[in-house]
Coordinates of C-alpha atoms in Angstrom, one line a residue:
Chain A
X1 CA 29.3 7.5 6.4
X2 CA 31.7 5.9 4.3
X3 CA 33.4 7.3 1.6
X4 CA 34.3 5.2 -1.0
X5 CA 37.9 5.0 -2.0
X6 CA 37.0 3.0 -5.4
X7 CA 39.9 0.3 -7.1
X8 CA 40.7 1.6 -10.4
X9 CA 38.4 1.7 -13.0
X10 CA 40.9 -0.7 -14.7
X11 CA 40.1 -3.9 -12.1
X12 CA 38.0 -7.1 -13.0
X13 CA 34.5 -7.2 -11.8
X14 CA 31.5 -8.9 -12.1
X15 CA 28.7 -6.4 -13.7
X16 CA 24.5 -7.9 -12.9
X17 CA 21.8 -5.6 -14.6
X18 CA 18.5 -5.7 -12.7
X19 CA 15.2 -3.4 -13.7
X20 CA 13.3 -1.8 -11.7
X21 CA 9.5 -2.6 -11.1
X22 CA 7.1 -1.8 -9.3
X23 CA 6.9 -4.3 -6.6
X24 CA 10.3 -2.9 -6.0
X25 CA 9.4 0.5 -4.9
X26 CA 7.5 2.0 -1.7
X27 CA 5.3 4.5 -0.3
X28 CA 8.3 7.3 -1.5
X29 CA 7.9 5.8 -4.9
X30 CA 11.4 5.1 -5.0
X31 CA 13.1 1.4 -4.6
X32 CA 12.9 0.8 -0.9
X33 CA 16.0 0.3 1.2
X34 CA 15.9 -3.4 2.0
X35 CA 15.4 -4.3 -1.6
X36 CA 18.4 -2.5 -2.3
X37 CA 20.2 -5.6 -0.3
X38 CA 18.4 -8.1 -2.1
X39 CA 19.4 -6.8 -5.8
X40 CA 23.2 -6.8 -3.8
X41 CA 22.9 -10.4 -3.3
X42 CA 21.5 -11.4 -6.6
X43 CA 24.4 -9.9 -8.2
X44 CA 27.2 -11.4 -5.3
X45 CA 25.8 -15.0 -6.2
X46 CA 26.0 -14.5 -9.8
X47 CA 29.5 -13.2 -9.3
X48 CA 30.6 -16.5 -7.0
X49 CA 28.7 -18.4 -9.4
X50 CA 31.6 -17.4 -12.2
X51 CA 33.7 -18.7 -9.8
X52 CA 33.8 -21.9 -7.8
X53 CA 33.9 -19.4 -5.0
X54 CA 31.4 -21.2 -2.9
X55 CA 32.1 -24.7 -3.9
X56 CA 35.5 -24.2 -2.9
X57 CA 34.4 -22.8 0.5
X58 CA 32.1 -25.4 1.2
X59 CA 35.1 -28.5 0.1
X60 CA 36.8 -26.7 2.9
X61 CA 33.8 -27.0 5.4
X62 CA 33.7 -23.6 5.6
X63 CA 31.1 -20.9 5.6
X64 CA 31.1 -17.0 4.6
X65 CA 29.6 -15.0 7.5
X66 CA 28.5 -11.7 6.9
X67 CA 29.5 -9.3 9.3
X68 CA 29.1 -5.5 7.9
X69 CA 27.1 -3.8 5.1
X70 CA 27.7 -0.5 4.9
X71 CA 26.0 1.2 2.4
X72 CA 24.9 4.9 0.8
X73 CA 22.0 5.6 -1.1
X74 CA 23.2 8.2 -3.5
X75 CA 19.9 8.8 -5.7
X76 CA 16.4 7.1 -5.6
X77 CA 15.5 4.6 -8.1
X78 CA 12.5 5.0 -10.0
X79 CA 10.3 2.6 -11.8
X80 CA 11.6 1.2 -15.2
X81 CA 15.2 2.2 -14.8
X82 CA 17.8 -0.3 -15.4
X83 CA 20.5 -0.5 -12.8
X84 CA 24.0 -2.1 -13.5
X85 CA 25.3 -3.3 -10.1
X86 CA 29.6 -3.6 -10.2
X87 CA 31.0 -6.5 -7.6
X88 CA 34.5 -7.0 -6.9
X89 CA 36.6 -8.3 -3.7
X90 CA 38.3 -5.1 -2.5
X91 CA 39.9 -6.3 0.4
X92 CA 41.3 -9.5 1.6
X93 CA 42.1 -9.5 5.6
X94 CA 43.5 -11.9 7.9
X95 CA 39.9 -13.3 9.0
X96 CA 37.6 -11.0 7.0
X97 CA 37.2 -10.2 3.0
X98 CA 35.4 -7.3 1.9
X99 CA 33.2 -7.0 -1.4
X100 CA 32.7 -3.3 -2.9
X101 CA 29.3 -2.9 -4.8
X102 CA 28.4 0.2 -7.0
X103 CA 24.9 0.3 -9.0
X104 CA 24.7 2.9 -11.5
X105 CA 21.9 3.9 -14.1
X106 CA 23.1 1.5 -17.0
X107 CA 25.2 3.5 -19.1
X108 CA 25.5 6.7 -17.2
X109 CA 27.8 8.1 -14.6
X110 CA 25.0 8.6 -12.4
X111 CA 25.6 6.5 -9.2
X112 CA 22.3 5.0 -7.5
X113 CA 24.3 3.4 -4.5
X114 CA 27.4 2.0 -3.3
X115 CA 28.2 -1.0 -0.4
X116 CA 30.8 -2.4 1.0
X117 CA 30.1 -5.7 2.5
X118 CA 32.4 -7.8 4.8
X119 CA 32.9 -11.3 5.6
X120 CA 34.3 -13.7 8.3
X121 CA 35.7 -17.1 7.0
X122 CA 34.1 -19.8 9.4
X123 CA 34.6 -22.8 10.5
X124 CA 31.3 -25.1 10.1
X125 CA 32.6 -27.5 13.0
X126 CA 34.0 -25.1 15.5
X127 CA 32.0 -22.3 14.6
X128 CA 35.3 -20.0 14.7
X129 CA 36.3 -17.4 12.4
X130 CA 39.6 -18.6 10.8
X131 CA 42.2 -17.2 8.8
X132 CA 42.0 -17.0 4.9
X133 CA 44.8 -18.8 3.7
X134 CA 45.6 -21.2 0.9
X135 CA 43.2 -22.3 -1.5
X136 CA 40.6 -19.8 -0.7
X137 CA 43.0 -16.5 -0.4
X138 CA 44.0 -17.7 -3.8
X139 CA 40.9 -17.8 -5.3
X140 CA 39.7 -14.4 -3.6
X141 CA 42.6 -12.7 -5.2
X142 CA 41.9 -13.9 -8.4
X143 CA 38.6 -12.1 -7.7
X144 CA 39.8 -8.7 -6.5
X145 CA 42.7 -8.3 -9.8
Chain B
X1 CA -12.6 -16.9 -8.5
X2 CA -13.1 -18.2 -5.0
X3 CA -16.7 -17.1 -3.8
X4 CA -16.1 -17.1 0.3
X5 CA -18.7 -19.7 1.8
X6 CA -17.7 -18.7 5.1
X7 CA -18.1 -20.6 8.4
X8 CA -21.1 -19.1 10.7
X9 CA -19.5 -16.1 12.4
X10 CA -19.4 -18.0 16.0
X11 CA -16.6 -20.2 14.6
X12 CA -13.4 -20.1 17.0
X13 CA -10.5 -18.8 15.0
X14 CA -7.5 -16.7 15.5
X15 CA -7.0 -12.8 15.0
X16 CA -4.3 -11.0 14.2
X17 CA -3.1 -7.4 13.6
X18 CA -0.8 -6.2 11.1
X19 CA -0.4 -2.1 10.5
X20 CA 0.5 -1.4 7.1
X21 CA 3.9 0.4 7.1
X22 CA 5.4 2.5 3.7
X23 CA 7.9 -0.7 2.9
X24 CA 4.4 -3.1 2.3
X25 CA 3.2 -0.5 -0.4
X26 CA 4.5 -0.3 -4.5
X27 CA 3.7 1.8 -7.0
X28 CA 0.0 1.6 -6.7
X29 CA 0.4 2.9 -3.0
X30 CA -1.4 -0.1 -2.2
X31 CA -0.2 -3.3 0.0
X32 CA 1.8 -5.2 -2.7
X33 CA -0.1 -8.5 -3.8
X34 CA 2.8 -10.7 -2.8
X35 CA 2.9 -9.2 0.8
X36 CA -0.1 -10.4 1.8
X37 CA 0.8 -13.8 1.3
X38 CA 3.6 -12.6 4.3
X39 CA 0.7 -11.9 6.4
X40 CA -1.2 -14.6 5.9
X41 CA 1.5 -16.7 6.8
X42 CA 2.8 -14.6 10.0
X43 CA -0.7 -15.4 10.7
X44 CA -1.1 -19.0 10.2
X45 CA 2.6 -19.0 12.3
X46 CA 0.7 -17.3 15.2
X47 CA -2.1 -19.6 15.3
X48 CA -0.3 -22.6 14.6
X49 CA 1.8 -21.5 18.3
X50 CA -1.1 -21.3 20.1
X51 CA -1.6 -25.0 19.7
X52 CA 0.9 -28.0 19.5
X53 CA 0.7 -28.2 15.9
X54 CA 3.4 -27.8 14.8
X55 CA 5.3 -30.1 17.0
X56 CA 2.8 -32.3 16.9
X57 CA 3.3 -32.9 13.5
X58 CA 7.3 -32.9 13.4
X59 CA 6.6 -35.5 16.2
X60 CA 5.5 -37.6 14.1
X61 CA 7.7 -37.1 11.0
X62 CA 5.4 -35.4 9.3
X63 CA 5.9 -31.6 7.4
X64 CA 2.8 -29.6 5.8
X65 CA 3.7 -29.1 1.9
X66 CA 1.3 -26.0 0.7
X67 CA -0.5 -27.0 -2.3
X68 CA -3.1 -24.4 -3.2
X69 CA -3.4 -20.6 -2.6
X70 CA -6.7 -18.7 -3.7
X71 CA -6.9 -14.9 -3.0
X72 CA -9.1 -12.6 -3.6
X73 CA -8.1 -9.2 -3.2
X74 CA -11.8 -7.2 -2.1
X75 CA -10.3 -3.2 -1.6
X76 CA -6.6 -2.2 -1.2
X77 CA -5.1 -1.4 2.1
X78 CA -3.2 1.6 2.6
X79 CA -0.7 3.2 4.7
X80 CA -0.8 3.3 8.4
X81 CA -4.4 0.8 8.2
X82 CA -4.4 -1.2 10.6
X83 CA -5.8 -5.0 9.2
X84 CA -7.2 -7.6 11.2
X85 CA -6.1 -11.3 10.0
X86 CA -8.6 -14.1 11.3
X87 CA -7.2 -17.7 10.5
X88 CA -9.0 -21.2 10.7
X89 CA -9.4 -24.6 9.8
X90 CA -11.8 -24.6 7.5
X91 CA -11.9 -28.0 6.1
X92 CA -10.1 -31.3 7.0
X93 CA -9.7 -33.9 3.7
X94 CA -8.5 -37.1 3.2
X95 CA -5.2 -35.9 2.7
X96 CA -5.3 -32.2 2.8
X97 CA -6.5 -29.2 5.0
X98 CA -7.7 -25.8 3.5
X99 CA -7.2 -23.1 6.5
X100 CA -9.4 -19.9 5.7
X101 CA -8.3 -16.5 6.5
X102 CA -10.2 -13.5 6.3
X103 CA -8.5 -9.4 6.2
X104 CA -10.3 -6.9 7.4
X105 CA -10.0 -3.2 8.5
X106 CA -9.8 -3.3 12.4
X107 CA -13.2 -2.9 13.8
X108 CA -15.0 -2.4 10.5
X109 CA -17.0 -5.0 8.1
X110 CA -14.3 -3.7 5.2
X111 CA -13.4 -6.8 3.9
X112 CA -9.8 -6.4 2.8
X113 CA -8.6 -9.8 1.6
X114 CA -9.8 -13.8 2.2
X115 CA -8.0 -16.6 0.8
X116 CA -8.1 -20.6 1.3
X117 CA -5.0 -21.9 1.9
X118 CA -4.3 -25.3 1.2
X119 CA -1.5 -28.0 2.5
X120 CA -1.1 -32.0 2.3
X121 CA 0.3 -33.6 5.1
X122 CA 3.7 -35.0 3.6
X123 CA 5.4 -38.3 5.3
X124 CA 8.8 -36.7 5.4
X125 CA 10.6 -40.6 5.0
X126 CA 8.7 -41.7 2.5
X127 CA 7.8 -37.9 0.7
X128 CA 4.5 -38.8 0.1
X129 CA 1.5 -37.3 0.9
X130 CA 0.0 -39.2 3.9
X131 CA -3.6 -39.7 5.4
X132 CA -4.4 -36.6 8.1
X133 CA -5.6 -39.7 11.0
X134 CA -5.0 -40.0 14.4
X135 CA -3.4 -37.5 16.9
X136 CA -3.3 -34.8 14.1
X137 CA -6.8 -35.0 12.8
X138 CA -7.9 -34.5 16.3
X139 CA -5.9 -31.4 16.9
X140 CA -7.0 -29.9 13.8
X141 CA -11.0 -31.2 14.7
X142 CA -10.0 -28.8 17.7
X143 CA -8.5 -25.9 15.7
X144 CA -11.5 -26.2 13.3
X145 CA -14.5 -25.9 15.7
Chain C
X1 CA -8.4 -25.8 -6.2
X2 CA -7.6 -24.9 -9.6
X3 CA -7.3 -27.4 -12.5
X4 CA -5.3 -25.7 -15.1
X5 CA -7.1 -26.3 -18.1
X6 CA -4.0 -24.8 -20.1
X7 CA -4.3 -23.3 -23.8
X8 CA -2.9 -25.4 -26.4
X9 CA 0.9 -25.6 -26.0
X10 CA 1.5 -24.1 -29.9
X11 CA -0.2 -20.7 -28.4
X12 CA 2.1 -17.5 -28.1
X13 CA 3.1 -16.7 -24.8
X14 CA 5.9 -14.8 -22.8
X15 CA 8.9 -16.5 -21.9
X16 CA 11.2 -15.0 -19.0
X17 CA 13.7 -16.9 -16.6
X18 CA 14.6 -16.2 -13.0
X19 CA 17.2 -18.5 -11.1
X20 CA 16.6 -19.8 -7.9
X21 CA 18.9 -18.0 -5.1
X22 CA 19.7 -18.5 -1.0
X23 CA 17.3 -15.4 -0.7
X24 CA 14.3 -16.7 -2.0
X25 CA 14.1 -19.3 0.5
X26 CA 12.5 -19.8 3.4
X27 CA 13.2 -22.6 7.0
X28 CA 11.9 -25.5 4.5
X29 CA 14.8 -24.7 2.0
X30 CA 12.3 -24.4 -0.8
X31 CA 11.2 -21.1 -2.2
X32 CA 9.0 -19.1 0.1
X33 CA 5.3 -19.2 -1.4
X34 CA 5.0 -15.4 -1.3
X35 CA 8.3 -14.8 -3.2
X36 CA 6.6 -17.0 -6.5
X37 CA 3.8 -14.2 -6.4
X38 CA 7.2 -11.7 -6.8
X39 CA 8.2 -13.8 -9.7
X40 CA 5.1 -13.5 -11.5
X41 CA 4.3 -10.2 -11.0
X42 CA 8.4 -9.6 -12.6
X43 CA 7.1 -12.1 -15.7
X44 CA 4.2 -10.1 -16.0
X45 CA 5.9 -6.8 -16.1
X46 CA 8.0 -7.9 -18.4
X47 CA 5.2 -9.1 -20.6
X48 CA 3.2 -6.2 -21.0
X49 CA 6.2 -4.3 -21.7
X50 CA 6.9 -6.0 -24.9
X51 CA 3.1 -4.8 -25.7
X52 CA 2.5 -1.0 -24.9
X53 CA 0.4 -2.3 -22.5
X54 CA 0.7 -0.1 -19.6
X55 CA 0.9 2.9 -21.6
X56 CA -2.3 2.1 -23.4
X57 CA -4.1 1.7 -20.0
X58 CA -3.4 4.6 -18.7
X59 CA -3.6 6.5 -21.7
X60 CA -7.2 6.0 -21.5
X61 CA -6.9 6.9 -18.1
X62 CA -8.3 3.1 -16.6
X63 CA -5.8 1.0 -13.9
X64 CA -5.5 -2.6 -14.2
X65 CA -6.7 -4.1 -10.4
X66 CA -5.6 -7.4 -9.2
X67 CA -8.5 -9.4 -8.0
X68 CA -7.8 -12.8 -7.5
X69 CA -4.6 -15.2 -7.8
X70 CA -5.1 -18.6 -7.5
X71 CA -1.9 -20.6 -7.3
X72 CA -0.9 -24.3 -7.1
X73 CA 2.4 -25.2 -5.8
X74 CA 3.9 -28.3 -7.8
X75 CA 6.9 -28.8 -6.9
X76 CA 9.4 -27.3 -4.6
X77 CA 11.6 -25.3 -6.2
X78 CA 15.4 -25.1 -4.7
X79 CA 18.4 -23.3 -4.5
X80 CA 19.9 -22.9 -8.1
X81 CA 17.0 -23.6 -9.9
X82 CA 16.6 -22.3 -13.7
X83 CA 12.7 -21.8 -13.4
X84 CA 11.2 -20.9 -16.6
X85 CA 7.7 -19.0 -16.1
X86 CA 5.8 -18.6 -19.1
X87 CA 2.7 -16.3 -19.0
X88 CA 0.0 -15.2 -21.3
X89 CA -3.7 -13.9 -21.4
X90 CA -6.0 -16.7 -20.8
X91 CA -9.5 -15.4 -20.9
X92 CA -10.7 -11.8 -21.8
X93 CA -14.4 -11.1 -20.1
X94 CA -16.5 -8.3 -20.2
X95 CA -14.8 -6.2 -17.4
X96 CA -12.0 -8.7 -16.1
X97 CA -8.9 -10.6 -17.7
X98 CA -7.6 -13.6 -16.5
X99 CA -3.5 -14.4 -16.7
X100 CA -2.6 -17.8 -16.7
X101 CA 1.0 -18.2 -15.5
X102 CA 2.9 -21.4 -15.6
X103 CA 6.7 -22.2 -14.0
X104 CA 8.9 -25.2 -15.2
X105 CA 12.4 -26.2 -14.3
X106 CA 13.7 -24.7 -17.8
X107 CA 14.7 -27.4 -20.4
X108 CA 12.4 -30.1 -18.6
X109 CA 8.7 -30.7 -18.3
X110 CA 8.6 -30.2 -14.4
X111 CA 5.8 -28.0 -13.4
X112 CA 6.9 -26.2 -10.3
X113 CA 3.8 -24.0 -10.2
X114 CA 0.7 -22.6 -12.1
X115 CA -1.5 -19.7 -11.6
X116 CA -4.8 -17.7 -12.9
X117 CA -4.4 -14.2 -12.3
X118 CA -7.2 -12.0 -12.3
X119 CA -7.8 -8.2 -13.0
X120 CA -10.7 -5.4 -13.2
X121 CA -10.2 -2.4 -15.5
X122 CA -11.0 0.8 -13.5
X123 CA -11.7 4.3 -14.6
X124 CA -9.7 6.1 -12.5
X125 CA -12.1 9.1 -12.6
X126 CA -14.9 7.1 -11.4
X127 CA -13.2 4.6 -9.6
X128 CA -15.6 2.1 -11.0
X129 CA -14.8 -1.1 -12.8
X130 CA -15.7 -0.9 -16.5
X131 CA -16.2 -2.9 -19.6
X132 CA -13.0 -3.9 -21.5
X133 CA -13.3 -2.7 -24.7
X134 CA -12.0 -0.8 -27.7
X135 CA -8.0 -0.5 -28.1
X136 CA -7.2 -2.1 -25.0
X137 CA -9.7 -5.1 -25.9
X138 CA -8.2 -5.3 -29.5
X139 CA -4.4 -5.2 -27.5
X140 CA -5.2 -7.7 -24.7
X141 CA -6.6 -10.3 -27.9
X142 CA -3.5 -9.9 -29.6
X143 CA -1.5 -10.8 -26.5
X144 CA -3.7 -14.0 -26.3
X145 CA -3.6 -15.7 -29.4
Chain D
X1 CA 33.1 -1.7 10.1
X2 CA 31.1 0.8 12.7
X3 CA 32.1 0.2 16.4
X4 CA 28.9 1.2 18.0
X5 CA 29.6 3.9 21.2
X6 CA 26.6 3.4 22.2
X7 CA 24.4 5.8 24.3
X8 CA 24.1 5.8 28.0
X9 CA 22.3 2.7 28.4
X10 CA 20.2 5.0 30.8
X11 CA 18.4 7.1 27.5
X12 CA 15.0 7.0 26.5
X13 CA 14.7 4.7 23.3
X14 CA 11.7 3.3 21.6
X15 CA 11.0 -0.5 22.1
X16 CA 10.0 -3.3 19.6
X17 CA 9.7 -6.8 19.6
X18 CA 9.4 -9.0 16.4
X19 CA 9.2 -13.0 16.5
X20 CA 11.2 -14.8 13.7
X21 CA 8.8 -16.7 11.3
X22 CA 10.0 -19.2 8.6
X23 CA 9.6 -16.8 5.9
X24 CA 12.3 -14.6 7.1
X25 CA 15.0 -16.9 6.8
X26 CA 17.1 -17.8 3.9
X27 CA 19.1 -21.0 2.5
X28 CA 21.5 -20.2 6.1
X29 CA 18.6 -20.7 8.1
X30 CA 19.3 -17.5 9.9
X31 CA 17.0 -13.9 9.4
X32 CA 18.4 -12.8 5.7
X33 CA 20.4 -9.8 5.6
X34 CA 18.3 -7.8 4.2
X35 CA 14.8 -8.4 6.2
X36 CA 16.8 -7.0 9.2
X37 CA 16.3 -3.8 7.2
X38 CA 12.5 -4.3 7.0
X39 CA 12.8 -4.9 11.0
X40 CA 14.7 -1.4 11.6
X41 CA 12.3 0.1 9.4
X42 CA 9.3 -1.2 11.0
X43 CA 10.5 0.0 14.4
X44 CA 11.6 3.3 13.4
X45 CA 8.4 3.9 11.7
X46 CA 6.5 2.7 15.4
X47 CA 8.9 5.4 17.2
X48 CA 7.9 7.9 14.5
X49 CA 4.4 7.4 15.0
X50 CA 4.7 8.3 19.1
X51 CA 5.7 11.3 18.3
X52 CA 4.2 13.7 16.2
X53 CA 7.4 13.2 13.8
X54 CA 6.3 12.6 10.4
X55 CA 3.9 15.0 10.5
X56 CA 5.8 17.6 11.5
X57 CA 8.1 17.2 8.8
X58 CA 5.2 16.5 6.2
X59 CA 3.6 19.8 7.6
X60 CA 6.8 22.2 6.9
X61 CA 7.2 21.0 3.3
X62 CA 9.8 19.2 4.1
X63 CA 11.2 15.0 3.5
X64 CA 13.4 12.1 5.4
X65 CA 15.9 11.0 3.2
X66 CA 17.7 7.9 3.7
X67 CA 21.2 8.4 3.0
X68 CA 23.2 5.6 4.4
X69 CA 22.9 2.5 6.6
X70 CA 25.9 1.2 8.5
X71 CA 24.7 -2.7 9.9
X72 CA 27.0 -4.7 11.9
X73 CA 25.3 -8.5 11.7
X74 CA 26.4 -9.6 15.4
X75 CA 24.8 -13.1 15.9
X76 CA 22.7 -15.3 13.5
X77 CA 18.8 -14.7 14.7
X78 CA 17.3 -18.0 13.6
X79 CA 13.2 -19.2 13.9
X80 CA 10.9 -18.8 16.8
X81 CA 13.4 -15.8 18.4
X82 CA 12.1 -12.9 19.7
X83 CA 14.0 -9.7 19.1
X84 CA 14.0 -6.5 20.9
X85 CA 14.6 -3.7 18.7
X86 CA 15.8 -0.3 20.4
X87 CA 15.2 2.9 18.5
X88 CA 17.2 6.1 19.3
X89 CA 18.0 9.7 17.9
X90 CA 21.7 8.9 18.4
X91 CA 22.8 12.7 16.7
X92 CA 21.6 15.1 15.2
X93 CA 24.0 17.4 12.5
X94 CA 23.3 20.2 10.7
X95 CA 21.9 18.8 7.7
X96 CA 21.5 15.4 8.9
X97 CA 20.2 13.2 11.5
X98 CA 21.6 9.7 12.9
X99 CA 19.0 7.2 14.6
X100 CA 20.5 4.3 16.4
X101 CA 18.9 0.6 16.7
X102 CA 20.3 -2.5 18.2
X103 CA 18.4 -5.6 17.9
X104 CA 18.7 -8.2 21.1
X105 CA 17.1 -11.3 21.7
X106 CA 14.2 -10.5 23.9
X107 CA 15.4 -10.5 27.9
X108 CA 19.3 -11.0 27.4
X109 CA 22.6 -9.0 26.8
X110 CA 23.0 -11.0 23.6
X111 CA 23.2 -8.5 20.3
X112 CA 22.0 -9.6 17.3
X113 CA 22.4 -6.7 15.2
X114 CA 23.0 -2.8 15.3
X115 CA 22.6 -0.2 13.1
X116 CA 23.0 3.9 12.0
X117 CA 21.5 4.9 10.1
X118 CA 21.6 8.4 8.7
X119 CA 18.9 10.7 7.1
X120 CA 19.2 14.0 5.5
X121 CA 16.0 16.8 5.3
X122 CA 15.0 17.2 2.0
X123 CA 13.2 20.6 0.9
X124 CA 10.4 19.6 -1.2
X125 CA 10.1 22.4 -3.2
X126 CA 13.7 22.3 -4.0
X127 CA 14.5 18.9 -4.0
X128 CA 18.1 20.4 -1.4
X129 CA 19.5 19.1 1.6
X130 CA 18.2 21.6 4.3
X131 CA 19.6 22.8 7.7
X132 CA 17.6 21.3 10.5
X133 CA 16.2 24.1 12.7
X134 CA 13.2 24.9 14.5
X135 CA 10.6 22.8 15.3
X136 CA 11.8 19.8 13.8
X137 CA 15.1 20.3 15.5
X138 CA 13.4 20.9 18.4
X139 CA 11.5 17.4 18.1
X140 CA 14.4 15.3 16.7
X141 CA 16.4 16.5 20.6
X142 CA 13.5 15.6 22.7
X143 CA 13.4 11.9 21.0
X144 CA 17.3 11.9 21.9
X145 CA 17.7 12.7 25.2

């Protein structure tokens, strides 16, 4: 299980609120585990979106790849509560960039669930993970400060 | 609301199965409305395989554009039912098809869900909706009888 | 099929916005038709919570059951899309309530999709449909004027 | 990322096979990241269900509890590919219980995804973390072996 070794509270990140409702949950009555990915998503696109993250990727005929989600489910999400999902770039590798993701109850300490999800850098014509260099290492580090 | 004028019971069609599992459910315990439209289409997929049709109809530049969905919902399915999806052309128009399919329990008369699902028959050059004629409107003659 | 015969444009209604992301589509690059039924259902959520609603219904111990939707798909809708979906009660009968539901590129008159949603009242005791009437009568006129 | 030390390929597992449909790919064109976890969860509950599992654990008062999900994304699964899903108890701890599932395409060594993922016994009464003994225990070991 991973353990997460959060940046400091001090770092830039993106913050996505999403409510829960009913077509959310399942047969526990709590938000079902897949969805949980999707309400990561939403709040990774809205985080590219404030940059020209995926622009930029695509000028460069490149694609993210996801390899990895690793993720814990801390507490079960009920019906009606508002969760604040946190995204920031945590780590930038040679060929691979991970993105930490936290959702708490909005304005509590109390911590729902927490990701991290890695990427490869591809490629698009020889389907090859490549190093993250130049314009795009830039950018993702302006995303993890 | 769609009143089912369904075809005599003798009509060829396709039959599927679908178990309800905990992650189909939401708050009402109940197969979430949006699902079934999931397995409706896993069942259209599945009877679409058994003939050409698809092919056929990329073949000849054509795509299906869905148009119209009407569902009833007749009794809620719950966890670990096992439904029964038959699918079928129900009508062939000028320049649309309605395919009916029909939910029920397994091996009971509980009718579950039915719903008419509508598509034109798109010219994918000119994106206009095209006469269903020839090679097409024979295979769905076939899938209809 | 259904022809919306919509309620004059000056009427109240509820107003929510949900952009379009790579998740919500399916192999035809559009948004997958179940996943509209997902962003009704949110709209609708969202619209009875303005109204106590929910809390109404089941303080008189009744459920709201979802009998029929009947959907037309305009327009595809792609990937970045600002859909607008504006809902509101359409038609109050003697023991069902019909939700129209409309969805417009936001800031433009493009109709992506439309809907009538339908719903029984049930005692929960009973489990028996019953007649709409009293305080959640006088609630669900107020949410259609 | 997990490096999956996989179990002797020799091991009893539970088998399932799921055919990708339009609607379970995204803008990439590839399975979405997070329907995988609607494919794990529909095999795990199928391997539940041959065993007397869940109610055994229903029967002692007692609850699964997701508590992470560690997902390495191998290979892009894209439409018409049938997957063979592999369900194993890979370990079971004191408090907490590991299941296993790799996802190939049906009849080949190529991996498309694989997973732990980790549960924890909840006491119902108590809403605690339990020790796994007995009869569950007992259980849990013969779907491992």
């Amino acid at each position: 299980m991973y353990n997460g070794a959060f940046l400091p509270s001090g770092s830039p990140m993106h913050t996505n609120h999403i409510k829960v409702r009913g077509y959310h949950l399942d047969v526990y009555q709590h938000v079902n585990n897949a969805r949980y990915l999707e309400f990561l998503e939403e709040s990774r696109w809205a985080f590219f979106e404030d940059y020209p993250l995926v622009e930029k990727i695509h000028g460069h005929n490149l694609a993210f790849v996801l390899v990895n989600i690793n993720i814990n489910y801390r507490r079960p999400a009920f019906i009606q509560e508002l969760l604040e999902i946190r995204t920031r770039v945590a780590k930038i590798g040679t060929k691979s960039c991970t993105i930490e993701q936290t959702m708490y109850l909005k304005d509590t300490d109390t911590l729902v669930a927490d990701a991290l999800v890695t990427f490869c850098v591809l490629d698009q014509a020889t389907h090859q993970a490549v190093v993250i260099e130049g314009e795009v290492r830039e950018l993702l580090e302006q995303m993890s400060l």
